[in-house]
Each structure stands twice: as C-alpha cells, then as structure tokens.
PDB file of C-alpha atoms in Angstrom:
ATOM      1  CA  MET A   1     139.550 272.465-113.329  1.00 42.00           C
ATOM      2  CA  ALA A   2     138.467 270.318-110.377  1.00 42.00           C
ATOM      3  CA  SER A   3     140.867 268.856-107.850  1.00 45.00           C
ATOM      4  CA  GLY A   4     140.980 265.235-106.830  1.00 46.00           C
ATOM      5  CA  CYS A   5     139.091 265.991-103.637  1.00 53.00           C
ATOM      6  CA  HIS A   6     135.530 264.965-102.944  1.00 44.00           C
ATOM      7  CA  TYR A   7     133.139 266.162-100.299  1.00 38.00           C
ATOM      8  CA  PHE A   8     129.907 264.888 -98.836  1.00 37.00           C
ATOM      9  CA  SER A   9     126.810 267.021 -98.564  1.00 35.00           C
ATOM     10  CA  ILE A  10     124.447 265.001 -96.355  1.00 32.00           C
ATOM     11  CA  PRO A  11     124.662 263.959 -92.703  1.00 35.00           C
ATOM     12  CA  ILE A  12     126.347 260.821 -91.440  1.00 32.00           C
ATOM     13  CA  PRO A  13     125.612 257.939 -91.576  1.00 35.00           C
ATOM     14  CA  ARG A  14     123.878 258.273 -94.946  1.00 35.00           C
ATOM     15  CA  ILE A  15     126.997 259.410 -96.776  1.00 33.00           C
ATOM     16  CA  ARG A  16     127.014 259.694-100.544  1.00 38.00           C
ATOM     17  CA  PRO A  17     129.788 261.265-102.599  1.00 37.00           C
ATOM     18  CA  ASN A  18     128.607 264.461-104.267  1.00 40.00           C
ATOM     19  CA  ARG A  19     130.590 266.518-106.744  1.00 42.00           C
ATOM     20  CA  ARG A  20     134.271 267.315-106.843  1.00 40.00           C
ATOM     21  CA  CYS A  21     135.439 270.170-104.665  1.00 44.00           C
ATOM     22  CA  LEU A  22     137.307 273.147-106.070  1.00 40.00           C
ATOM     23  CA  ARG A  23     140.486 274.499-104.587  1.00 40.00           C
ATOM     24  CA  ALA A  24     140.332 278.029-103.224  1.00 38.00           C
ATOM     25  CA  SER A  25     142.391 279.349-106.133  1.00 35.00           C
ATOM     26  CA  GLN A  26     139.882 277.858-108.546  1.00 41.00           C
ATOM     27  CA  SER A  27     136.766 279.007-106.714  1.00 41.00           C
ATOM     28  CA  PRO A  28     134.297 281.089-108.703  1.00 43.00           C
ATOM     29  CA  PRO A  29     133.871 284.749-107.690  1.00 38.00           C
ATOM     30  CA  PRO A  30     131.269 285.652-105.068  1.00 41.00           C
ATOM     31  CA  PRO A  31     127.784 285.566-106.583  1.00 41.00           C
ATOM     32  CA  ALA A  32     125.802 288.726-107.076  1.00 33.00           C
ATOM     33  CA  SER A  33     123.216 287.383-104.660  1.00 37.00           C
ATOM     34  CA  ALA A  34     125.657 287.673-101.749  1.00 37.00           C
ATOM     35  CA  LEU A  35     124.798 290.517 -99.405  1.00 35.00           C
ATOM     36  CA  SER A  36     126.641 293.560-100.713  1.00 34.00           C
ATOM     37  CA  SER A  37     125.803 295.621 -97.631  1.00 37.00           C
ATOM     38  CA  SER A  38     126.795 292.945 -95.112  1.00 40.00           C
ATOM     39  CA  VAL A  39     128.737 294.186 -92.094  1.00 42.00           C
ATOM     40  CA  PRO A  40     132.110 292.393 -91.823  1.00 48.00           C
ATOM     41  CA  PHE A  41     131.352 290.418 -88.660  1.00 58.00           C
ATOM     42  CA  LEU A  42     133.640 287.597 -89.744  1.00 71.00           C
ATOM     43  CA  PRO A  43     136.835 288.729 -87.935  1.00 74.00           C
ATOM     44  CA  LYS A  44     134.899 289.502 -84.734  1.00 80.00           C
ATOM     45  CA  THR A  45     133.025 286.211 -84.640  1.00 78.00           C
ATOM     46  CA  LEU A  46     136.096 284.176 -85.504  1.00 87.00           C
ATOM     47  CA  SER A  47     138.002 285.942 -82.755  1.00 89.00           C
ATOM     48  CA  GLU A  48     135.272 285.266 -80.191  1.00 87.00           C
ATOM     49  CA  ILE A  49     135.148 281.571 -81.051  1.00 88.00           C
ATOM     50  CA  ARG A  50     138.927 281.313 -80.857  1.00 92.00           C
ATOM     51  CA  ASN A  51     139.029 283.134 -77.530  1.00 92.00           C
ATOM     52  CA  SER A  52     136.145 281.292 -75.873  1.00 93.00           C
ATOM     53  CA  ARG A  53     137.157 277.825 -77.111  1.00 95.00           C
ATOM     54  CA  VAL A  54     133.669 276.571 -76.093  1.00 95.00           C
ATOM     55  CA  ILE A  55     130.348 276.661 -77.963  1.00 90.00           C
ATOM     56  CA  ALA A  56     127.473 275.619 -75.691  1.00 91.00           C
ATOM     57  CA  CYS A  57     124.644 273.859 -77.536  1.00 88.00           C
ATOM     58  CA  LEU A  58     121.257 274.090 -75.790  1.00 86.00           C
ATOM     59  CA  ARG A  59     118.329 271.720 -76.278  1.00 87.00           C
ATOM     60  CA  ALA A  60     115.154 272.312 -74.236  1.00 93.00           C
ATOM     61  CA  LYS A  61     111.537 271.132 -74.105  1.00 93.00           C
ATOM     62  CA  GLY A  62     110.138 274.599 -73.463  1.00 94.00           C
ATOM     63  CA  GLY A  63     110.908 278.249 -74.099  1.00 92.00           C
ATOM     64  CA  MET A  64     111.019 279.307 -70.450  1.00 96.00           C
ATOM     65  CA  LEU A  65     113.233 276.352 -69.592  1.00 97.00           C
ATOM     66  CA  ALA A  66     115.581 277.316 -72.421  1.00 93.00           C
ATOM     67  CA  MET A  67     115.723 280.927 -71.227  1.00 94.00           C
ATOM     68  CA  GLU A  68     116.597 279.982 -67.665  1.00 97.00           C
ATOM     69  CA  ALA A  69     119.132 277.364 -68.733  1.00 98.00           C
ATOM     70  CA  ALA A  70     120.773 279.775 -71.159  1.00 93.00           C
ATOM     71  CA  ARG A  71     120.928 282.502 -68.517  1.00 96.00           C
ATOM     72  CA  ALA A  72     122.615 280.085 -66.145  1.00 97.00           C
ATOM     73  CA  ALA A  73     125.190 279.092 -68.772  1.00 97.00           C
ATOM     74  CA  LEU A  74     125.904 282.691 -69.773  1.00 95.00           C
ATOM     75  CA  LYS A  75     126.299 283.738 -66.151  1.00 96.00           C
ATOM     76  CA  GLY A  76     128.639 280.794 -65.728  1.00 97.00           C
ATOM     77  CA  GLY A  77     130.974 282.291 -68.333  1.00 95.00           C
ATOM     78  CA  ILE A  78     129.723 280.990 -71.691  1.00 95.00           C
ATOM     79  CA  SER A  79     129.967 283.623 -74.432  1.00 90.00           C
ATOM     80  CA  VAL A  80     129.054 281.548 -77.492  1.00 85.00           C
ATOM     81  CA  LEU A  81     125.663 279.860 -77.196  1.00 83.00           C
ATOM     82  CA  GLU A  82     123.769 277.785 -79.726  1.00 78.00           C
ATOM     83  CA  VAL A  83     120.016 277.149 -79.337  1.00 73.00           C
ATOM     84  CA  MET A  84     118.449 274.118 -80.994  1.00 72.00           C
ATOM     85  CA  LEU A  85     115.593 275.335 -83.129  1.00 63.00           C
ATOM     86  CA  SER A  86     113.322 272.493 -82.118  1.00 70.00           C
ATOM     87  CA  THR A  87     113.021 274.295 -78.768  1.00 74.00           C
ATOM     88  CA  PRO A  88     109.474 275.701 -78.413  1.00 81.00           C
ATOM     89  CA  ASP A  89     109.350 279.488 -78.901  1.00 76.00           C
ATOM     90  CA  ALA A  90     112.987 279.414 -80.024  1.00 68.00           C
ATOM     91  CA  SER A  91     112.751 282.796 -81.740  1.00 67.00           C
ATOM     92  CA  MET A  92     111.440 284.433 -78.548  1.00 76.00           C
ATOM     93  CA  VAL A  93     114.199 282.743 -76.560  1.00 78.00           C
ATOM     94  CA  ILE A  94     116.832 284.116 -78.933  1.00 72.00           C
ATOM     95  CA  GLN A  95     115.331 287.607 -78.895  1.00 74.00           C
ATOM     96  CA  GLY A  96     115.224 287.625 -75.123  1.00 81.00           C
ATOM     97  CA  LEU A  97     118.769 286.347 -74.745  1.00 80.00           C
ATOM     98  CA  LEU A  98     120.156 288.884 -77.187  1.00 74.00           C
ATOM     99  CA  LYS A  99     118.331 291.686 -75.400  1.00 79.00           C
ATOM    100  CA  GLU A 100     119.798 290.603 -72.074  1.00 87.00           C
ATOM    101  CA  ASN A 101     123.240 289.708 -73.473  1.00 80.00           C
ATOM    102  CA  PRO A 102     123.976 292.005 -76.420  1.00 73.00           C
ATOM    103  CA  PHE A 103     127.678 291.171 -76.414  1.00 73.00           C
ATOM    104  CA  SER A 104     127.259 287.401 -76.425  1.00 75.00           C
ATOM    105  CA  ILE A 105     127.119 285.349 -79.605  1.00 74.00           C
ATOM    106  CA  ILE A 106     123.738 283.651 -79.566  1.00 66.00           C
ATOM    107  CA  GLY A 107     123.331 281.027 -82.261  1.00 62.00           C
ATOM    108  CA  VAL A 108     120.622 278.737 -83.536  1.00 55.00           C
ATOM    109  CA  THR A 109     120.725 275.394 -85.289  1.00 59.00           C
ATOM    110  CA  ALA A 110     118.348 273.107 -87.193  1.00 41.00           C
ATOM    111  CA  ASP A 111     114.644 273.375 -87.818  1.00 39.00           C
ATOM    112  CA  LEU A 112     113.402 276.916 -87.060  1.00 38.00           C
ATOM    113  CA  THR A 113     111.652 278.465 -90.047  1.00 40.00           C
ATOM    114  CA  LEU A 114     113.478 281.259 -91.818  1.00 40.00           C
ATOM    115  CA  CYS A 115     110.499 283.553 -91.229  1.00 39.00           C
ATOM    116  CA  GLU A 116     111.025 283.140 -87.484  1.00 40.00           C
ATOM    117  CA  ILE A 117     114.738 283.738 -87.923  1.00 40.00           C
ATOM    118  CA  GLU A 118     114.053 286.980 -89.807  1.00 41.00           C
ATOM    119  CA  ALA A 119     111.600 288.075 -87.139  1.00 40.00           C
ATOM    120  CA  ALA A 120     114.214 287.524 -84.445  1.00 40.00           C
ATOM    121  CA  ARG A 121     116.563 290.095 -86.034  1.00 38.00           C
ATOM    122  CA  MET A 122     119.540 288.574 -84.282  1.00 41.00           C
ATOM    123  CA  ASN A 123     122.888 290.336 -83.970  1.00 39.00           C
ATOM    124  CA  PHE A 124     124.622 286.991 -84.334  1.00 46.00           C
ATOM    125  CA  LEU A 125     122.876 283.999 -85.826  1.00 45.00           C
ATOM    126  CA  LEU A 126     124.087 280.479 -86.418  1.00 55.00           C
ATOM    127  CA  ALA A 127     121.902 278.627 -88.897  1.00 49.00           C
ATOM    128  CA  GLY A 128     122.617 274.931 -88.576  1.00 47.00           C
ATOM    129  CA  ALA A 129     121.947 271.993 -90.880  1.00 52.00           C
ATOM    130  CA  VAL A 130     122.000 274.260 -93.942  1.00 54.00           C
ATOM    131  CA  LEU A 131     122.335 271.835 -96.829  1.00 65.00           C
ATOM    132  CA  ASN A 132     121.676 273.917 -99.949  1.00 73.00           C
ATOM    133  CA  VAL A 133     122.480 277.343-101.289  1.00 78.00           C
ATOM    134  CA  ASP A 134     118.852 278.524-101.377  1.00 74.00           C
ATOM    135  CA  ASP A 135     118.536 278.005 -97.627  1.00 65.00           C
ATOM    136  CA  ALA A 136     121.871 279.745 -97.147  1.00 68.00           C
ATOM    137  CA  ARG A 137     120.739 282.778 -99.147  1.00 73.00           C
ATOM    138  CA  GLU A 138     117.498 283.012 -97.203  1.00 62.00           C
ATOM    139  CA  ALA A 139     119.333 282.708 -93.888  1.00 57.00           C
ATOM    140  CA  MET A 140     121.827 285.389 -94.915  1.00 67.00           C
ATOM    141  CA  ASN A 141     119.039 287.709 -95.991  1.00 64.00           C
ATOM    142  CA  ALA A 142     117.350 287.058 -92.649  1.00 52.00           C
ATOM    143  CA  GLY A 143     120.441 288.285 -90.816  1.00 54.00           C
ATOM    144  CA  ALA A 144     122.505 285.124 -90.345  1.00 55.00           C
ATOM    145  CA  LYS A 145     126.142 285.675 -89.454  1.00 68.00           C
ATOM    146  CA  PHE A 146     126.981 281.959 -89.209  1.00 73.00           C
ATOM    147  CA  LEU A 147     125.960 278.952 -91.237  1.00 76.00           C
ATOM    148  CA  MET A 148     126.791 275.411 -90.163  1.00 77.00           C
ATOM    149  CA  SER A 149     126.170 272.002 -91.690  1.00 80.00           C
ATOM    150  CA  PRO A 150     127.185 268.415 -90.846  1.00 81.00           C
ATOM    151  CA  GLY A 151     128.846 268.046 -94.250  1.00 84.00           C
ATOM    152  CA  THR A 152     130.441 270.416 -96.750  1.00 89.00           C
ATOM    153  CA  VAL A 153     128.197 272.108 -99.297  1.00 86.00           C
ATOM    154  CA  MET A 154     130.567 273.725-101.779  1.00 88.00           C
ATOM    155  CA  GLU A 155     127.928 276.041-103.243  1.00 88.00           C
ATOM    156  CA  ILE A 156     127.404 277.611 -99.810  1.00 85.00           C
ATOM    157  CA  LEU A 157     131.131 278.240 -99.417  1.00 88.00           C
ATOM    158  CA  HIS A 158     131.104 280.125-102.706  1.00 86.00           C
ATOM    159  CA  GLU A 159     127.892 281.945-101.777  1.00 86.00           C
ATOM    160  CA  VAL A 160     129.295 283.443 -98.566  1.00 83.00           C
ATOM    161  CA  GLU A 161     132.551 284.679-100.111  1.00 86.00           C
ATOM    162  CA  GLY A 162     132.873 288.396 -99.446  1.00 84.00           C
ATOM    163  CA  SER A 163     129.599 288.544 -97.503  1.00 84.00           C
ATOM    164  CA  GLY A 164     131.014 288.646 -93.972  1.00 81.00           C
ATOM    165  CA  VAL A 165     129.037 285.510 -93.089  1.00 79.00           C
ATOM    166  CA  LEU A 166     130.938 282.618 -91.522  1.00 84.00           C
ATOM    167  CA  TYR A 167     130.208 279.148 -92.868  1.00 87.00           C
ATOM    168  CA  ILE A 168     131.513 276.227 -90.786  1.00 87.00           C
ATOM    169  CA  PRO A 169     131.237 273.079 -92.903  1.00 89.00           C
ATOM    170  CA  GLY A 170     131.331 269.607 -91.409  1.00 90.00           C
ATOM    171  CA  ALA A 171     133.920 266.990 -92.313  1.00 96.00           C
ATOM    172  CA  MET A 172     134.961 263.526 -91.193  1.00 96.00           C
ATOM    173  CA  THR A 173     137.945 262.289 -93.202  1.00 97.00           C
ATOM    174  CA  PRO A 174     141.307 263.963 -93.894  1.00 97.00           C
ATOM    175  CA  THR A 175     140.284 264.429 -97.513  1.00 97.00           C
ATOM    176  CA  GLU A 176     137.053 266.166 -96.515  1.00 97.00           C
ATOM    177  CA  VAL A 177     138.854 268.418 -94.030  1.00 97.00           C
ATOM    178  CA  LEU A 178     141.456 269.440 -96.607  1.00 97.00           C
ATOM    179  CA  CYS A 179     138.883 270.002 -99.331  1.00 94.00           C
ATOM    180  CA  ALA A 180     136.740 272.229 -97.103  1.00 95.00           C
ATOM    181  CA  PHE A 181     139.708 274.340 -96.056  1.00 95.00           C
ATOM    182  CA  GLU A 182     141.205 274.678 -99.521  1.00 93.00           C
ATOM    183  CA  ALA A 183     137.804 275.730-100.821  1.00 90.00           C
ATOM    184  CA  GLY A 184     137.780 278.647 -98.393  1.00 90.00           C
ATOM    185  CA  ALA A 185     136.399 277.505 -95.015  1.00 94.00           C
ATOM    186  CA  LYS A 186     137.803 279.525 -92.092  1.00 94.00           C
ATOM    187  CA  LEU A 187     136.827 276.811 -89.589  1.00 95.00           C
ATOM    188  CA  VAL A 188     136.068 273.153 -90.248  1.00 96.00           C
ATOM    189  CA  LYS A 189     133.811 271.159 -87.932  1.00 94.00           C
ATOM    190  CA  VAL A 190     134.949 267.574 -87.359  1.00 96.00           C
ATOM    191  CA  TYR A 191     131.880 265.431 -86.745  1.00 93.00           C
ATOM    192  CA  PRO A 192     131.228 263.024 -85.090  1.00 94.00           C
ATOM    193  CA  ALA A 193     134.404 263.649 -83.099  1.00 96.00           C
ATOM    194  CA  THR A 194     133.967 261.202 -80.218  1.00 96.00           C
ATOM    195  CA  ILE A 195     132.962 258.294 -82.429  1.00 96.00           C
ATOM    196  CA  LEU A 196     135.944 258.957 -84.683  1.00 96.00           C
ATOM    197  CA  GLY A 197     138.386 258.714 -81.785  1.00 97.00           C
ATOM    198  CA  GLY A 198     138.155 261.978 -79.864  1.00 97.00           C
ATOM    199  CA  GLY A 199     141.320 263.940 -79.174  1.00 96.00           C
ATOM    200  CA  LYS A 200     143.494 261.219 -80.690  1.00 97.00           C
ATOM    201  CA  TYR A 201     141.703 261.571 -84.003  1.00 98.00           C
ATOM    202  CA  ILE A 202     141.992 265.374 -83.927  1.00 98.00           C
ATOM    203  CA  SER A 203     145.688 265.066 -83.112  1.00 97.00           C
ATOM    204  CA  ALA A 204     146.158 262.721 -86.052  1.00 97.00           C
ATOM    205  CA  LEU A 205     144.392 265.214 -88.335  1.00 97.00           C
ATOM    206  CA  LYS A 206     146.460 268.141 -87.088  1.00 97.00           C
ATOM    207  CA  ARG A 207     149.769 266.446 -87.863  1.00 97.00           C
ATOM    208  CA  PRO A 208     149.401 266.858 -91.630  1.00 97.00           C
ATOM    209  CA  PHE A 209     147.083 269.880 -91.279  1.00 98.00           C
ATOM    210  CA  PRO A 210     148.474 272.107 -88.483  1.00 97.00           C
ATOM    211  CA  HIS A 211     147.276 275.176 -90.398  1.00 96.00           C
ATOM    212  CA  ILE A 212     143.593 274.143 -90.538  1.00 97.00           C
ATOM    213  CA  PRO A 213     141.406 275.467 -87.665  1.00 97.00           C
ATOM    214  CA  ILE A 214     139.150 272.684 -86.395  1.00 97.00           C
ATOM    215  CA  VAL A 215     135.998 272.732 -84.244  1.00 96.00           C
ATOM    216  CA  ALA A 216     135.193 269.376 -82.646  1.00 96.00           C
ATOM    217  CA  SER A 217     131.562 268.320 -82.257  1.00 93.00           C
ATOM    218  CA  GLN A 218     129.617 265.392 -80.737  1.00 93.00           C
ATOM    219  CA  GLY A 219     129.726 263.742 -77.348  1.00 95.00           C
ATOM    220  CA  ILE A 220     132.462 265.902 -75.805  1.00 97.00           C
ATOM    221  CA  SER A 221     132.637 266.032 -71.994  1.00 97.00           C
ATOM    222  CA  ILE A 222     134.081 268.751 -69.777  1.00 97.00           C
ATOM    223  CA  ASP A 223     136.834 266.405 -68.615  1.00 96.00           C
ATOM    224  CA  SER A 224     137.885 265.801 -72.223  1.00 96.00           C
ATOM    225  CA  ILE A 225     138.195 269.495 -73.147  1.00 96.00           C
ATOM    226  CA  LYS A 226     141.911 269.569 -72.366  1.00 94.00           C
ATOM    227  CA  GLN A 227     142.686 266.607 -74.590  1.00 95.00           C
ATOM    228  CA  TYR A 228     140.903 268.285 -77.489  1.00 97.00           C
ATOM    229  CA  ILE A 229     142.708 271.582 -76.907  1.00 95.00           C
ATOM    230  CA  ASP A 230     146.026 269.759 -76.535  1.00 94.00           C
ATOM    231  CA  ALA A 231     145.230 268.001 -79.797  1.00 96.00           C
ATOM    232  CA  GLY A 232     144.910 271.370 -81.517  1.00 95.00           C
ATOM    233  CA  THR A 233     141.194 272.138 -81.754  1.00 96.00           C
ATOM    234  CA  THR A 234     140.183 275.784 -82.050  1.00 96.00           C
ATOM    235  CA  ALA A 235     136.966 275.154 -80.082  1.00 96.00           C
ATOM    236  CA  VAL A 236     134.704 272.382 -78.846  1.00 96.00           C
ATOM    237  CA  ILE A 237     130.914 272.148 -78.955  1.00 92.00           C
ATOM    238  CA  LEU A 238     129.398 271.066 -75.633  1.00 96.00           C
ATOM    239  CA  SER A 239     125.775 270.011 -75.275  1.00 94.00           C
ATOM    240  CA  ASP A 240     124.810 267.638 -72.457  1.00 96.00           C
ATOM    241  CA  ALA A 241     128.136 268.376 -70.789  1.00 98.00           C
ATOM    242  CA  ILE A 242     126.746 271.782 -69.806  1.00 98.00           C
ATOM    243  CA  PHE A 243     122.999 271.323 -70.197  1.00 97.00           C
ATOM    244  CA  ASP A 244     122.900 268.089 -68.218  1.00 98.00           C
ATOM    245  CA  LYS A 245     119.749 266.093 -68.981  1.00 97.00           C
ATOM    246  CA  ASN A 246     118.804 265.560 -65.339  1.00 98.00           C
ATOM    247  CA  ALA A 247     119.446 269.207 -64.517  1.00 98.00           C
ATOM    248  CA  MET A 248     117.275 270.277 -67.435  1.00 98.00           C
ATOM    249  CA  GLU A 249     114.457 267.950 -66.384  1.00 97.00           C
ATOM    250  CA  GLN A 250     114.588 269.149 -62.778  1.00 97.00           C
ATOM    251  CA  GLY A 251     115.133 272.819 -63.553  1.00 97.00           C
ATOM    252  CA  ASP A 252     118.414 272.697 -61.663  1.00 98.00           C
ATOM    253  CA  PHE A 253     119.976 275.859 -63.066  1.00 98.00           C
ATOM    254  CA  ASP A 254     122.616 276.031 -60.349  1.00 98.00           C
ATOM    255  CA  THR A 255     124.091 272.827 -61.750  1.00 98.00           C
ATOM    256  CA  ILE A 256     124.065 274.272 -65.284  1.00 98.00           C
ATOM    257  CA  HIS A 257     125.754 277.427 -63.987  1.00 98.00           C
ATOM    258  CA  ARG A 258     128.382 275.286 -62.259  1.00 98.00           C
ATOM    259  CA  LEU A 259     128.992 273.115 -65.319  1.00 98.00           C
ATOM    260  CA  ALA A 260     129.377 276.166 -67.556  1.00 98.00           C
ATOM    261  CA  GLY A 261     131.921 277.586 -65.131  1.00 97.00           C
ATOM    262  CA  SER A 262     133.733 274.257 -65.023  1.00 97.00           C
ATOM    263  CA  ALA A 263     133.973 274.196 -68.819  1.00 97.00           C
ATOM    264  CA  ILE A 264     135.448 277.696 -68.928  1.00 96.00           C
ATOM    265  CA  SER A 265     137.862 276.816 -66.105  1.00 96.00           C
ATOM    266  CA  LYS A 266     139.031 273.736 -68.009  1.00 95.00           C
ATOM    267  CA  VAL A 267     139.777 275.903 -71.030  1.00 95.00           C
ATOM    268  CA  ALA A 268     141.715 278.379 -68.881  1.00 93.00           C
ATOM    269  CA  GLN A 269     143.660 275.603 -67.170  1.00 91.00           C
ATOM    270  CA  ALA A 270     144.519 274.011 -70.493  1.00 88.00           C
ATOM    271  CA  GLY A 271     145.797 277.354 -71.752  1.00 79.00           C
ATOM    272  CA  ILE A 272     147.973 277.938 -68.684  1.00 72.00           C
ATOM    273  CA  ILE A 273     149.456 274.457 -68.887  1.00 69.00           C
ATOM    274  CA  ALA A 274     150.146 274.894 -72.594  1.00 64.00           C
ATOM    275  CA  GLN A 275     151.955 278.191 -71.917  1.00 65.00           C
ATOM    276  CA  GLN A 276     154.023 276.600 -69.162  1.00 60.00           C
ATOM    277  CA  GLN A 277     154.966 273.711 -71.411  1.00 64.00           C
ATOM    278  CA  ALA A 278     155.903 276.062 -74.230  1.00 60.00           C
ATOM    279  CA  SER A 279     158.061 278.099 -71.848  1.00 59.00           C
ATOM    280  CA  THR A 280     159.771 274.940 -70.586  1.00 59.00           C
ATOM    281  CA  HIS A 281     160.593 273.818 -74.124  1.00 59.00           C
ATOM    282  CA  LYS A 282     162.091 277.231 -74.943  1.00 62.00           C
ATOM    283  CA  ASN A 283     164.295 277.088 -71.878  1.00 57.00           C
TER     284      ASN A 283
END
C-alpha cells in the first residue's frame, strides 16, 4: 500500500529516514479526533499567503520590542506575520497584535506552551516545529489554523484532513517535496532554501513539479525576492531581512517599517514585470 517515497520527520542536519509516505489516494480518512466544528479557514489563509507572497518572521528579546517591531512591519504593508515563541510574553504580543490588526494573519512558531497558545485565543495561529500528532491535536484544539514543521510528519497531514487547518510541511529533496504534496499538503516549505541554492534550486524543483506550491524559507534577502518569485515560489519567509538585527537592538522601528515596505514593493515589482513578460510572449 505504501509508495516508494520516504520523508524525514526531524530537522536538518540530523536527518533520519522515517516511514514510507502514502500517496493522497491511499491516505487514511480523517481521524475522529479532528475538529468537527472547525471553521473552514483554509481557503482564506491560503489566499492571503498567495496574495501577500511574504511571511515576516519576528524574533525579539522582549515583548514590548516585539510589539513595536511588529507594528512597524504591519504598517509597512506586511499582512502575514510570524512571531517566534521564544520571545518573552509572546502570548501577550500575539493578543495585542490581533486586537490591533484583526484582519492580519498573526502566526507563532516554536517553543510557546500550548496553554499559552490556548489563552491567546488567536484568530489565526501558526504553530511551528510541530513534530508529532499529539502536539498537532493540542494546537488544533487550542485554536491553531496553521501548523508548520521543518520536515514532513505524515501523521499530522492525515490528522488535519477535513479540519480546515493548514499544515505546511518542510522538505529538502525532490522526493520529499513530491511525497508531501501527494500526501495532501497544500503548500510545501523548502528548507533551508539559501543553503540549497536559492532561486536556482527552487527553479530546478519547479521544472518537474510546476503544480506544487512552494514556500521558501531560510536566509532570504529583500533583493532576492524577485529571483524566488521568478523561480515559482508561492511565498517567501523573511526574518532578518525585515527585522534587521541592528534595528532591533537599537529600537529603530523606522528602518523596520522601511524594510517591510521595500519587501512588499519588491513583490509588486516582480508581479508587474512578470505580467509584462507574459504579455510580450503572447504578442
């Protein structure tokens, strides 16, 4: 019943082959534990990610610093924001940001406790580094609308089927990308993108897999956004490119605002150029 594909379930570089992945047509039905009353946020969140093309990932040493930096990025045009859970008072930061920006997608990733996540009662929640189905179930019950991991955990893909929760699994090789998609992933995160070759690697992946939506993550700069979009990525994850380390240390929120605006402008420019090129080819 299993295909010839394999996937990896732990972060790079400690990669170990896990079990064989199932094709989507062979996937088991959604488990009873999936949220039966879940609101179908999936189309809305997928659409927002596809439209924005940028996910800003925020790391901060303090809650107030995170709030101010996030405000600057959101005012600069960012609509999809991810907060690292190692940020002090991360749950309060998320609550505050959602209160101020109810139409933005505010996400979280890594080591916040699920109790804090549940207390936050987020409209949109990205739970990162989810590596087992028990954590996924707890995050879903806490209100998570997104789950993300650096590798592909097949049990989580099956768990979210029919729940309205978006799971973005991580992948590195062509085999891993194909396995994740065929198992049901709506988006596949390629990580670590820059180390693997950046836009050239994404372009190489998209040649055999033009139908697979890819999110690129790790070390991406604002100047390289266009090459990733040209290569066919659905969205890019930007961290230090927007939340510059020096700006964060100095509380220079004007710079963060400017960088966020620059990132959005790069996306818009890339889109205009792509449309012009497409029009030229038609003519």
